[in-house]
Amino acid sequence: MLVNGRNYKSIWREEDSGAVKIIDQRWLPHKFSIVNITSCQETMTAIRDMWVRGAPLIGVTAAYGMAMAMQEDASDENLISAGKFLNSARPTAINLAWAVERMQENLKGTSEEMRAGASLELADLMAEEDIEINRRIGEHGAKIIEDIFLRKSNGDPVRILTHCNAGWLATVDRGTATAPIYEASENKVPIEVWVDETRPRNQGAALTTWELMHNQIPHTLIVDNAGGHLMQRGLVDLCIVGSDRTTSTGDVCNKIGTYLKALAAKDNNIPFYVALPSSTIDENLNDGISEIPIENRGPHEVTHIQGKKENGELIDVQICPDGVEASNPAFDVTPKRLVTGLITENGIK
Ligand code: MRU
């Protein structure tokens, strides 16, 4: 998608050098920084410390991490231990384990001499596939938006609420929750997006607004707690969010706060859709609340907020008393009964 009028992906390989490049998302929207990831160790750090984040992008980044591990040591032992190491970076997004397993399964049957090249090719393929999957999610999801627009029949924009960042920065390109928005907008459907800030790391405020701004989609930033109020006033036509892991039975795990939005949507008869690639569906799990591991992150994200001073300097400020206890569960589970449908690359379920 566009940044200052130029097309970018969130991860790519430089044509000449073959270097794997990422956008270091820790500093957005204030600083647009592109860095190389050069080793399996560095890939694990980039995922764990959220230089890259968002389930599909975590998966593709891990695939490149496996490829780097194979450049370092293509043995069977390293195929297993690098996978274990990368899987330890973050627990909730299933796309990480999915990508590692796909690399391992494919490389098992390849000789050690061929693994370095084969693993890079497979990681490139997974990156390309992600883009195509999101394009298809966009096509299916745009129909929902277009139907709402036709039903409104007054020409007013379709008002969509989204949570966290399930945009192109969370995937290789186009995003999951944002793909239908971009597609419908390209089909000339007027849209306005409510972007909630998504404490504690503020991916909505920092990343989703930045994406939509650079790609000319009208949007308004709201605090996390404003969603229910807007729904009661008839100012939300539709919610679309992403997912980090969805059970075979349709329980959806996503960024903390998603569940509250789904409850409010149900209470106000507003359709609540989840856009996700089928690699985010964990076929082994039946009950999201008891079975999906929820990442607990450090207290600093809760006790502090990152921002920009007037002179451009980035700073962290403390928002609570010294020494306060803080708890930071990063995801929650929205039970299937609150979800109108799953928008996948294969259609709406
Ligand atoms: O902690 P993050 O920023 O990795 O969490 C991201 C989300 O929860 C997204 O909504 C989810 O990964 C879907 S991304 C297409």
mmCIF file of C-alpha atoms and ligand atoms in Angstrom:
data_model
loop_
_atom_site.group_PDB
_atom_site.id
_atom_site.type_symbol
_atom_site.label_atom_id
_atom_site.label_comp_id
_atom_site.label_asym_id
_atom_site.label_seq_id
_atom_site.Cartn_x
_atom_site.Cartn_y
_atom_site.Cartn_z
ATOM 1 C CA MET A 1 0.000 0.000 0.000
ATOM 2 C CA LEU A 2 1.006 3.623 -0.279
ATOM 3 C CA VAL A 3 3.327 5.596 1.976
ATOM 4 C CA ASN A 4 3.830 9.147 0.728
ATOM 5 C CA GLY A 5 2.560 8.037 -2.684
ATOM 6 C CA ARG A 6 5.044 5.143 -2.978
ATOM 7 C CA ASN A 7 4.102 1.465 -2.855
ATOM 8 C CA TYR A 8 5.482 -0.607 0.017
ATOM 9 C CA LYS A 9 5.036 -4.044 1.500
ATOM 10 C CA SER A 10 5.654 -4.674 5.197
ATOM 11 C CA ILE A 11 8.420 -7.212 4.425
ATOM 12 C CA TRP A 12 10.334 -7.803 1.203
ATOM 13 C CA ARG A 13 13.609 -9.021 -0.245
ATOM 14 C CA GLU A 14 15.793 -6.449 -1.916
ATOM 15 C CA GLU A 15 16.350 -7.461 -5.516
ATOM 16 C CA ASP A 16 20.125 -6.830 -5.765
ATOM 17 C CA SER A 17 21.386 -7.883 -2.348
ATOM 18 C CA GLY A 18 18.659 -10.382 -1.413
ATOM 19 C CA ALA A 19 18.495 -8.704 2.038
ATOM 20 C CA VAL A 20 15.244 -9.144 3.974
ATOM 21 C CA LYS A 21 13.817 -5.706 4.778
ATOM 22 C CA ILE A 22 11.092 -4.765 7.230
ATOM 23 C CA ILE A 23 9.429 -1.576 8.380
ATOM 24 C CA ASP A 24 10.329 -1.206 12.060
ATOM 25 C CA GLN A 25 6.817 -0.584 13.395
ATOM 26 C CA ARG A 26 7.925 0.434 16.889
ATOM 27 C CA TRP A 27 8.482 3.993 15.742
ATOM 28 C CA LEU A 28 5.439 4.582 13.549
ATOM 29 C CA PRO A 29 3.716 6.908 12.887
ATOM 30 C CA HIS A 30 6.469 9.317 13.901
ATOM 31 C CA LYS A 31 9.439 7.685 12.208
ATOM 32 C CA PHE A 32 9.391 5.553 9.036
ATOM 33 C CA SER A 33 12.364 3.288 9.515
ATOM 34 C CA ILE A 34 13.367 0.395 7.247
ATOM 35 C CA VAL A 35 15.806 -2.150 8.676
ATOM 36 C CA ASN A 36 17.399 -5.416 7.518
ATOM 37 C CA ILE A 37 16.905 -8.629 9.416
ATOM 38 C CA THR A 38 19.994 -10.721 8.984
ATOM 39 C CA SER A 39 19.809 -13.791 11.233
ATOM 40 C CA CYS A 40 17.433 -16.235 12.869
ATOM 41 C CA GLN A 41 18.275 -14.669 16.252
ATOM 42 C CA GLU A 42 17.423 -11.189 14.969
ATOM 43 C CA THR A 43 14.155 -12.449 13.450
ATOM 44 C CA MET A 44 13.093 -13.863 16.795
ATOM 45 C CA THR A 45 13.917 -10.502 18.460
ATOM 46 C CA ALA A 46 11.973 -8.596 15.772
ATOM 47 C CA ILE A 47 8.865 -10.724 16.403
ATOM 48 C CA ARG A 48 9.185 -10.825 20.206
ATOM 49 C CA ASP A 49 9.820 -7.094 20.568
ATOM 50 C CA MET A 50 7.220 -6.176 17.945
ATOM 51 C CA TRP A 51 9.355 -4.515 15.299
ATOM 52 C CA VAL A 52 6.883 -6.521 13.195
ATOM 53 C CA ARG A 53 3.516 -7.640 14.509
ATOM 54 C CA GLY A 54 0.096 -8.831 13.346
ATOM 55 C CA ALA A 55 -0.554 -12.549 12.913
ATOM 56 C CA PRO A 56 -0.003 -12.977 9.136
ATOM 57 C CA LEU A 57 3.140 -10.830 9.125
ATOM 58 C CA ILE A 58 4.535 -12.682 12.142
ATOM 59 C CA GLY A 59 4.073 -15.905 10.138
ATOM 60 C CA VAL A 60 5.858 -14.661 7.011
ATOM 61 C CA THR A 61 8.662 -13.114 9.080
ATOM 62 C CA ALA A 62 9.149 -16.439 10.870
ATOM 63 C CA ALA A 63 9.382 -18.148 7.472
ATOM 64 C CA TYR A 64 12.282 -15.823 6.571
ATOM 65 C CA GLY A 65 13.750 -16.541 10.024
ATOM 66 C CA MET A 66 13.714 -20.261 9.199
ATOM 67 C CA ALA A 67 15.388 -19.476 5.866
ATOM 68 C CA MET A 68 18.124 -17.549 7.687
ATOM 69 C CA ALA A 69 18.565 -20.447 10.097
ATOM 70 C CA MET A 70 19.107 -22.687 7.055
ATOM 71 C CA GLN A 71 21.790 -20.323 5.682
ATOM 72 C CA GLU A 72 23.501 -20.545 9.080
ATOM 73 C CA ASP A 73 23.253 -24.338 9.540
ATOM 74 C CA ALA A 74 21.107 -26.539 7.311
ATOM 75 C CA SER A 75 21.231 -29.635 9.539
ATOM 76 C CA ASP A 76 18.156 -31.607 10.659
ATOM 77 C CA GLU A 77 18.937 -30.579 14.247
ATOM 78 C CA ASN A 78 18.821 -26.894 13.347
ATOM 79 C CA LEU A 79 15.622 -27.336 11.345
ATOM 80 C CA ILE A 80 14.007 -28.466 14.594
ATOM 81 C CA SER A 81 15.767 -26.168 17.073
ATOM 82 C CA ALA A 82 15.377 -22.981 14.957
ATOM 83 C CA GLY A 83 11.657 -23.729 14.712
ATOM 84 C CA LYS A 84 11.386 -24.129 18.462
ATOM 85 C CA PHE A 85 13.338 -20.922 19.001
ATOM 86 C CA LEU A 86 11.176 -18.850 16.644
ATOM 87 C CA ASN A 87 7.970 -20.338 18.067
ATOM 88 C CA SER A 88 8.980 -19.083 21.524
ATOM 89 C CA ALA A 89 8.799 -15.430 20.359
ATOM 90 C CA ARG A 90 5.053 -14.930 20.915
ATOM 91 C CA PRO A 91 2.411 -17.464 21.997
ATOM 92 C CA THR A 92 -0.980 -16.378 20.646
ATOM 93 C CA ALA A 93 -0.836 -15.860 16.862
ATOM 94 C CA ILE A 94 -1.092 -19.363 15.381
ATOM 95 C CA ASN A 95 0.366 -18.133 12.076
ATOM 96 C CA LEU A 96 3.810 -18.293 13.698
ATOM 97 C CA ALA A 97 3.652 -22.041 14.419
ATOM 98 C CA TRP A 98 1.817 -22.582 11.115
ATOM 99 C CA ALA A 99 4.625 -20.935 9.113
ATOM 100 C CA VAL A 100 7.395 -22.716 11.021
ATOM 101 C CA GLU A 101 5.713 -26.080 10.538
ATOM 102 C CA ARG A 102 5.162 -25.461 6.821
ATOM 103 C CA MET A 103 8.856 -24.643 6.404
ATOM 104 C CA GLN A 104 9.901 -27.719 8.404
ATOM 105 C CA GLU A 105 7.573 -30.075 6.524
ATOM 106 C CA ASN A 106 8.807 -28.827 3.148
ATOM 107 C CA LEU A 107 12.488 -28.837 4.017
ATOM 108 C CA LYS A 108 12.478 -32.269 5.662
ATOM 109 C CA GLY A 109 12.486 -33.908 2.264
ATOM 110 C CA THR A 110 15.191 -31.591 0.832
ATOM 111 C CA SER A 111 18.910 -32.403 1.065
ATOM 112 C CA GLU A 112 20.990 -30.212 3.384
ATOM 113 C CA GLU A 113 22.893 -28.717 0.400
ATOM 114 C CA MET A 114 19.649 -27.507 -1.160
ATOM 115 C CA ARG A 115 17.948 -26.210 2.003
ATOM 116 C CA ALA A 116 19.394 -22.684 2.014
ATOM 117 C CA GLY A 117 18.014 -21.907 -1.457
ATOM 118 C CA ALA A 118 14.777 -23.885 -1.095
ATOM 119 C CA SER A 119 13.880 -22.207 2.204
ATOM 120 C CA LEU A 120 14.266 -18.708 0.764
ATOM 121 C CA GLU A 121 12.107 -19.627 -2.214
ATOM 122 C CA LEU A 122 9.411 -20.985 0.077
ATOM 123 C CA ALA A 123 9.481 -17.886 2.304
ATOM 124 C CA ASP A 124 9.130 -15.700 -0.827
ATOM 125 C CA LEU A 125 6.196 -17.842 -1.949
ATOM 126 C CA MET A 126 4.484 -17.504 1.442
ATOM 127 C CA ALA A 127 4.871 -13.729 1.239
ATOM 128 C CA GLU A 128 3.320 -13.695 -2.239
ATOM 129 C CA GLU A 129 0.499 -15.994 -1.150
ATOM 130 C CA ASP A 130 -0.355 -13.696 1.752
ATOM 131 C CA ILE A 131 -0.932 -10.819 -0.655
ATOM 132 C CA GLU A 132 -3.221 -12.903 -2.860
ATOM 133 C CA ILE A 133 -5.138 -14.216 0.175
ATOM 134 C CA ASN A 134 -5.776 -10.675 1.383
ATOM 135 C CA ARG A 135 -6.888 -9.614 -2.075
ATOM 136 C CA ARG A 136 -9.493 -12.389 -1.997
ATOM 137 C CA ILE A 137 -10.561 -11.517 1.570
ATOM 138 C CA GLY A 138 -11.032 -7.993 0.222
ATOM 139 C CA GLU A 139 -13.273 -9.159 -2.617
ATOM 140 C CA HIS A 140 -15.506 -11.238 -0.337
ATOM 141 C CA GLY A 141 -15.666 -8.581 2.376
ATOM 142 C CA ALA A 142 -16.359 -5.726 -0.033
ATOM 143 C CA LYS A 143 -19.679 -7.375 -0.951
ATOM 144 C CA ILE A 144 -20.813 -6.993 2.677
ATOM 145 C CA ILE A 145 -19.923 -3.298 2.628
ATOM 146 C CA GLU A 146 -21.555 -2.758 -0.761
ATOM 147 C CA ASP A 147 -24.781 -4.460 0.413
ATOM 148 C CA ILE A 148 -24.951 -2.164 3.438
ATOM 149 C CA PHE A 149 -24.380 0.856 1.199
ATOM 150 C CA LEU A 150 -27.229 -0.178 -1.099
ATOM 151 C CA ARG A 151 -29.556 -0.828 1.878
ATOM 152 C CA LYS A 152 -28.811 2.616 3.341
ATOM 153 C CA SER A 153 -29.996 4.048 0.002
ATOM 154 C CA ASN A 154 -29.231 7.655 0.980
ATOM 155 C CA GLY A 155 -25.678 7.802 -0.422
ATOM 156 C CA ASP A 156 -24.192 8.269 3.046
ATOM 157 C CA PRO A 157 -20.863 6.571 3.736
ATOM 158 C CA VAL A 158 -20.770 3.121 5.315
ATOM 159 C CA ARG A 159 -19.339 3.611 8.818
ATOM 160 C CA ILE A 160 -17.038 0.799 9.841
ATOM 161 C CA LEU A 161 -15.470 0.343 13.250
ATOM 162 C CA THR A 162 -12.173 -1.539 13.473
ATOM 163 C CA HIS A 163 -9.942 -2.430 16.404
ATOM 164 C CA CYS A 164 -6.157 -2.636 16.688
ATOM 165 C CA ASN A 165 -4.287 -2.863 13.391
ATOM 166 C CA ALA A 166 -5.394 -5.595 11.030
ATOM 167 C CA GLY A 167 -4.177 -3.488 8.131
ATOM 168 C CA TRP A 168 -1.376 -3.940 5.617
ATOM 169 C CA LEU A 169 1.256 -3.490 8.313
ATOM 170 C CA ALA A 170 -0.111 -6.601 10.058
ATOM 171 C CA THR A 171 0.150 -8.652 6.841
ATOM 172 C CA VAL A 172 2.471 -8.449 3.838
ATOM 173 C CA ASP A 173 0.069 -6.132 2.003
ATOM 174 C CA ARG A 174 -3.563 -4.878 2.004
ATOM 175 C CA GLY A 175 -4.383 -6.248 5.492
ATOM 176 C CA THR A 176 -7.240 -8.515 6.500
ATOM 177 C CA ALA A 177 -9.831 -6.208 8.116
ATOM 178 C CA THR A 178 -8.776 -3.345 5.833
ATOM 179 C CA ALA A 179 -8.746 -5.355 2.571
ATOM 180 C CA PRO A 180 -12.575 -5.140 2.187
ATOM 181 C CA ILE A 181 -12.368 -1.418 3.005
ATOM 182 C CA TYR A 182 -9.767 -0.775 0.285
ATOM 183 C CA GLU A 183 -11.646 -2.961 -2.207
ATOM 184 C CA ALA A 184 -15.038 -1.318 -1.578
ATOM 185 C CA SER A 185 -13.451 2.103 -1.692
ATOM 186 C CA GLU A 186 -11.836 1.263 -5.055
ATOM 187 C CA ASN A 187 -15.359 0.257 -6.166
ATOM 188 C CA LYS A 188 -16.461 3.812 -5.301
ATOM 189 C CA VAL A 189 -18.401 2.974 -2.123
ATOM 190 C CA PRO A 190 -18.060 5.898 0.304
ATOM 191 C CA ILE A 191 -16.618 4.735 3.617
ATOM 192 C CA GLU A 192 -15.736 6.248 6.965
ATOM 193 C CA VAL A 193 -13.698 4.245 9.430
ATOM 194 C CA TRP A 194 -13.844 4.586 13.217
ATOM 195 C CA VAL A 195 -10.371 3.675 14.442
ATOM 196 C CA ASP A 196 -10.092 2.974 18.140
ATOM 197 C CA GLU A 197 -6.786 3.690 19.809
ATOM 198 C CA THR A 198 -6.250 0.128 21.165
ATOM 199 C CA ARG A 199 -4.474 0.569 24.444
ATOM 200 C CA PRO A 200 -1.948 -0.344 25.653
ATOM 201 C CA ARG A 201 0.259 -0.206 22.534
ATOM 202 C CA ASN A 202 -2.142 1.952 20.539
ATOM 203 C CA GLN A 203 -1.841 0.084 17.246
ATOM 204 C CA GLY A 204 -5.091 1.735 16.111
ATOM 205 C CA ALA A 205 -3.966 5.265 16.890
ATOM 206 C CA ALA A 206 -0.421 4.785 15.652
ATOM 207 C CA LEU A 207 -0.697 2.357 12.736
ATOM 208 C CA THR A 208 -4.251 2.080 11.377
ATOM 209 C CA THR A 209 -4.749 5.848 11.131
ATOM 210 C CA TRP A 210 -1.342 6.168 9.458
ATOM 211 C CA GLU A 211 -2.208 3.525 6.856
ATOM 212 C CA LEU A 212 -5.641 4.961 6.110
ATOM 213 C CA MET A 213 -4.272 8.496 5.907
ATOM 214 C CA HIS A 214 -1.605 7.525 3.364
ATOM 215 C CA ASN A 215 -4.204 5.638 1.324
ATOM 216 C CA GLN A 216 -6.905 8.314 1.366
ATOM 217 C CA ILE A 217 -9.569 6.456 3.351
ATOM 218 C CA PRO A 218 -11.645 8.843 5.511
ATOM 219 C CA HIS A 219 -11.295 7.904 9.172
ATOM 220 C CA THR A 220 -11.695 9.246 12.692
ATOM 221 C CA LEU A 221 -9.698 8.244 15.756
ATOM 222 C CA ILE A 222 -11.708 7.482 18.898
ATOM 223 C CA VAL A 223 -10.783 6.348 22.394
ATOM 224 C CA ASP A 224 -11.306 2.670 23.098
ATOM 225 C CA ASN A 225 -14.349 3.295 25.252
ATOM 226 C CA ALA A 226 -16.264 5.344 22.663
ATOM 227 C CA GLY A 227 -17.286 2.385 20.471
ATOM 228 C CA GLY A 228 -20.414 1.394 22.438
ATOM 229 C CA HIS A 229 -21.648 4.969 22.589
ATOM 230 C CA LEU A 230 -21.289 5.418 18.823
ATOM 231 C CA MET A 231 -23.138 2.167 18.211
ATOM 232 C CA GLN A 232 -26.069 3.266 20.430
ATOM 233 C CA ARG A 233 -26.329 6.490 18.425
ATOM 234 C CA GLY A 234 -26.583 4.613 15.106
ATOM 235 C CA LEU A 235 -23.163 5.822 13.978
ATOM 236 C CA VAL A 236 -21.664 2.385 13.243
ATOM 237 C CA ASP A 237 -22.988 0.235 10.379
ATOM 238 C CA LEU A 238 -20.502 -2.588 10.624
ATOM 239 C CA CYS A 239 -17.491 -3.831 12.637
ATOM 240 C CA ILE A 240 -14.578 -5.645 10.990
ATOM 241 C CA VAL A 241 -11.599 -6.875 13.016
ATOM 242 C CA GLY A 242 -8.749 -9.345 12.479
ATOM 243 C CA SER A 243 -7.746 -12.430 14.456
ATOM 244 C CA ASP A 244 -4.611 -13.990 15.906
ATOM 245 C CA ARG A 245 -6.175 -17.406 16.298
ATOM 246 C CA THR A 246 -9.681 -18.722 15.663
ATOM 247 C CA THR A 247 -10.848 -22.155 16.783
ATOM 248 C CA SER A 248 -12.390 -24.741 14.465
ATOM 249 C CA THR A 249 -15.668 -23.882 16.241
ATOM 250 C CA GLY A 250 -15.413 -20.163 15.421
ATOM 251 C CA ASP A 251 -14.267 -18.579 18.710
ATOM 252 C CA VAL A 252 -12.104 -15.605 17.774
ATOM 253 C CA CYS A 253 -8.998 -14.533 19.654
ATOM 254 C CA ASN A 254 -7.843 -11.022 18.824
ATOM 255 C CA LYS A 255 -6.302 -7.949 20.444
ATOM 256 C CA ILE A 256 -7.537 -7.191 23.959
ATOM 257 C CA GLY A 257 -10.788 -5.223 23.816
ATOM 258 C CA THR A 258 -12.226 -7.013 20.791
ATOM 259 C CA TYR A 259 -14.680 -8.926 23.011
ATOM 260 C CA LEU A 260 -16.136 -5.710 24.457
ATOM 261 C CA LYS A 261 -16.680 -4.325 20.958
ATOM 262 C CA ALA A 262 -18.444 -7.538 19.936
ATOM 263 C CA LEU A 263 -20.714 -7.389 22.996
ATOM 264 C CA ALA A 264 -21.664 -3.813 22.224
ATOM 265 C CA ALA A 265 -22.265 -4.693 18.563
ATOM 266 C CA LYS A 266 -24.570 -7.576 19.549
ATOM 267 C CA ASP A 267 -26.528 -5.332 21.915
ATOM 268 C CA ASN A 268 -27.049 -2.859 19.087
ATOM 269 C CA ASN A 269 -27.733 -5.360 16.268
ATOM 270 C CA ILE A 270 -24.623 -4.326 14.359
ATOM 271 C CA PRO A 271 -22.917 -6.988 12.198
ATOM 272 C CA PHE A 272 -19.549 -8.020 13.636
ATOM 273 C CA TYR A 273 -17.221 -9.663 11.083
ATOM 274 C CA VAL A 274 -13.741 -11.112 11.466
ATOM 275 C CA ALA A 275 -11.412 -11.065 8.443
ATOM 276 C CA LEU A 276 -8.679 -13.687 8.502
ATOM 277 C CA PRO A 277 -6.657 -16.044 6.320
ATOM 278 C CA SER A 278 -7.525 -19.719 6.841
ATOM 279 C CA SER A 279 -3.996 -20.198 8.290
ATOM 280 C CA THR A 280 -5.279 -18.329 11.386
ATOM 281 C CA ILE A 281 -7.826 -21.095 12.051
ATOM 282 C CA ASP A 282 -6.458 -23.607 14.556
ATOM 283 C CA GLU A 283 -8.229 -26.824 13.587
ATOM 284 C CA ASN A 284 -6.954 -28.512 16.782
ATOM 285 C CA LEU A 285 -8.900 -26.271 19.148
ATOM 286 C CA ASN A 286 -12.614 -26.327 19.985
ATOM 287 C CA ASP A 287 -12.935 -23.878 22.863
ATOM 288 C CA GLY A 288 -11.248 -20.508 22.549
ATOM 289 C CA ILE A 289 -11.590 -19.360 26.139
ATOM 290 C CA SER A 290 -9.998 -22.406 27.753
ATOM 291 C CA GLU A 291 -7.593 -23.484 25.010
ATOM 292 C CA ILE A 292 -6.003 -20.442 23.337
ATOM 293 C CA PRO A 293 -2.808 -19.287 25.090
ATOM 294 C CA ILE A 294 -3.073 -15.562 25.867
ATOM 295 C CA GLU A 295 0.143 -13.552 25.788
ATOM 296 C CA ASN A 296 0.828 -11.645 28.990
ATOM 297 C CA ARG A 297 3.114 -8.732 28.279
ATOM 298 C CA GLY A 298 5.164 -6.582 30.653
ATOM 299 C CA PRO A 299 3.609 -3.811 32.807
ATOM 300 C CA HIS A 300 5.534 -0.969 31.139
ATOM 301 C CA GLU A 301 3.057 -0.850 28.221
ATOM 302 C CA VAL A 302 0.238 -0.205 30.716
ATOM 303 C CA THR A 303 1.988 2.233 33.030
ATOM 304 C CA HIS A 304 3.528 4.312 30.201
ATOM 305 C CA ILE A 305 2.512 5.796 26.860
ATOM 306 C CA GLN A 306 4.831 6.564 23.961
ATOM 307 C CA GLY A 307 4.399 9.848 22.142
ATOM 308 C CA LYS A 308 6.085 12.705 20.310
ATOM 309 C CA LYS A 309 7.082 15.996 21.840
ATOM 310 C CA GLU A 310 6.563 19.220 19.923
ATOM 311 C CA ASN A 311 10.252 19.229 19.022
ATOM 312 C CA GLY A 312 9.824 15.777 17.400
ATOM 313 C CA GLU A 313 11.586 13.822 20.151
ATOM 314 C CA LEU A 314 9.922 10.455 20.961
ATOM 315 C CA ILE A 315 9.331 9.912 24.650
ATOM 316 C CA ASP A 316 7.654 7.525 27.083
ATOM 317 C CA VAL A 317 5.564 9.134 29.811
ATOM 318 C CA GLN A 318 4.297 7.474 32.976
ATOM 319 C CA ILE A 319 0.520 7.768 33.493
ATOM 320 C CA CYS A 320 0.091 6.286 36.993
ATOM 321 C CA PRO A 321 1.696 6.471 40.456
ATOM 322 C CA ASP A 322 5.254 5.157 40.882
ATOM 323 C CA GLY A 323 5.339 1.437 41.594
ATOM 324 C CA VAL A 324 1.697 0.686 40.721
ATOM 325 C CA GLU A 325 0.869 -2.984 39.955
ATOM 326 C CA ALA A 326 -0.159 -3.424 36.316
ATOM 327 C CA SER A 327 -1.493 -6.445 34.438
ATOM 328 C CA ASN A 328 -1.253 -6.690 30.660
ATOM 329 C CA PRO A 329 -3.142 -9.538 28.927
ATOM 330 C CA ALA A 330 -2.647 -8.792 25.225
ATOM 331 C CA PHE A 331 -5.559 -10.709 23.678
ATOM 332 C CA ASP A 332 -9.109 -11.803 24.475
ATOM 333 C CA VAL A 333 -11.558 -14.314 23.039
ATOM 334 C CA THR A 334 -14.853 -13.405 21.405
ATOM 335 C CA PRO A 335 -17.195 -16.415 21.481
ATOM 336 C CA LYS A 336 -18.666 -17.530 18.160
ATOM 337 C CA ARG A 337 -22.190 -16.474 19.217
ATOM 338 C CA LEU A 338 -21.103 -12.812 18.977
ATOM 339 C CA VAL A 339 -19.511 -13.168 15.526
ATOM 340 C CA THR A 340 -21.684 -12.591 12.455
ATOM 341 C CA GLY A 341 -19.212 -14.255 10.083
ATOM 342 C CA LEU A 342 -15.610 -15.037 9.203
ATOM 343 C CA ILE A 343 -14.370 -13.438 5.989
ATOM 344 C CA THR A 344 -11.661 -15.744 4.621
ATOM 345 C CA GLU A 345 -9.965 -16.057 1.249
ATOM 346 C CA ASN A 346 -12.421 -18.884 0.490
ATOM 347 C CA GLY A 347 -15.565 -16.898 1.218
ATOM 348 C CA ILE A 348 -17.697 -16.015 4.214
ATOM 349 C CA LYS A 349 -18.335 -18.700 6.848
HETATM 350 O O1 MRU B 1 -0.078 -7.583 19.328
HETATM 351 P P1 MRU B 1 -0.269 -7.391 17.843
HETATM 352 O O2 MRU B 1 -0.117 -5.992 17.394
HETATM 353 O O3 MRU B 1 0.562 -8.368 17.054
HETATM 354 O O4 MRU B 1 -1.798 -7.796 17.616
HETATM 355 C C1 MRU B 1 -2.352 -7.692 16.341
HETATM 356 C C2 MRU B 1 -3.776 -8.055 16.304
HETATM 357 O O5 MRU B 1 -4.399 -8.392 17.298
HETATM 358 C C3 MRU B 1 -4.424 -8.084 14.952
HETATM 359 O O6 MRU B 1 -5.756 -7.686 15.031
HETATM 360 C C4 MRU B 1 -4.377 -9.536 14.432
HETATM 361 O O7 MRU B 1 -3.070 -10.010 14.469
HETATM 362 C C5 MRU B 1 -4.896 -9.648 13.072
HETATM 363 S S1 MRU B 1 -3.774 -8.960 11.920
HETATM 364 C C6 MRU B 1 -4.306 -9.114 10.360
#
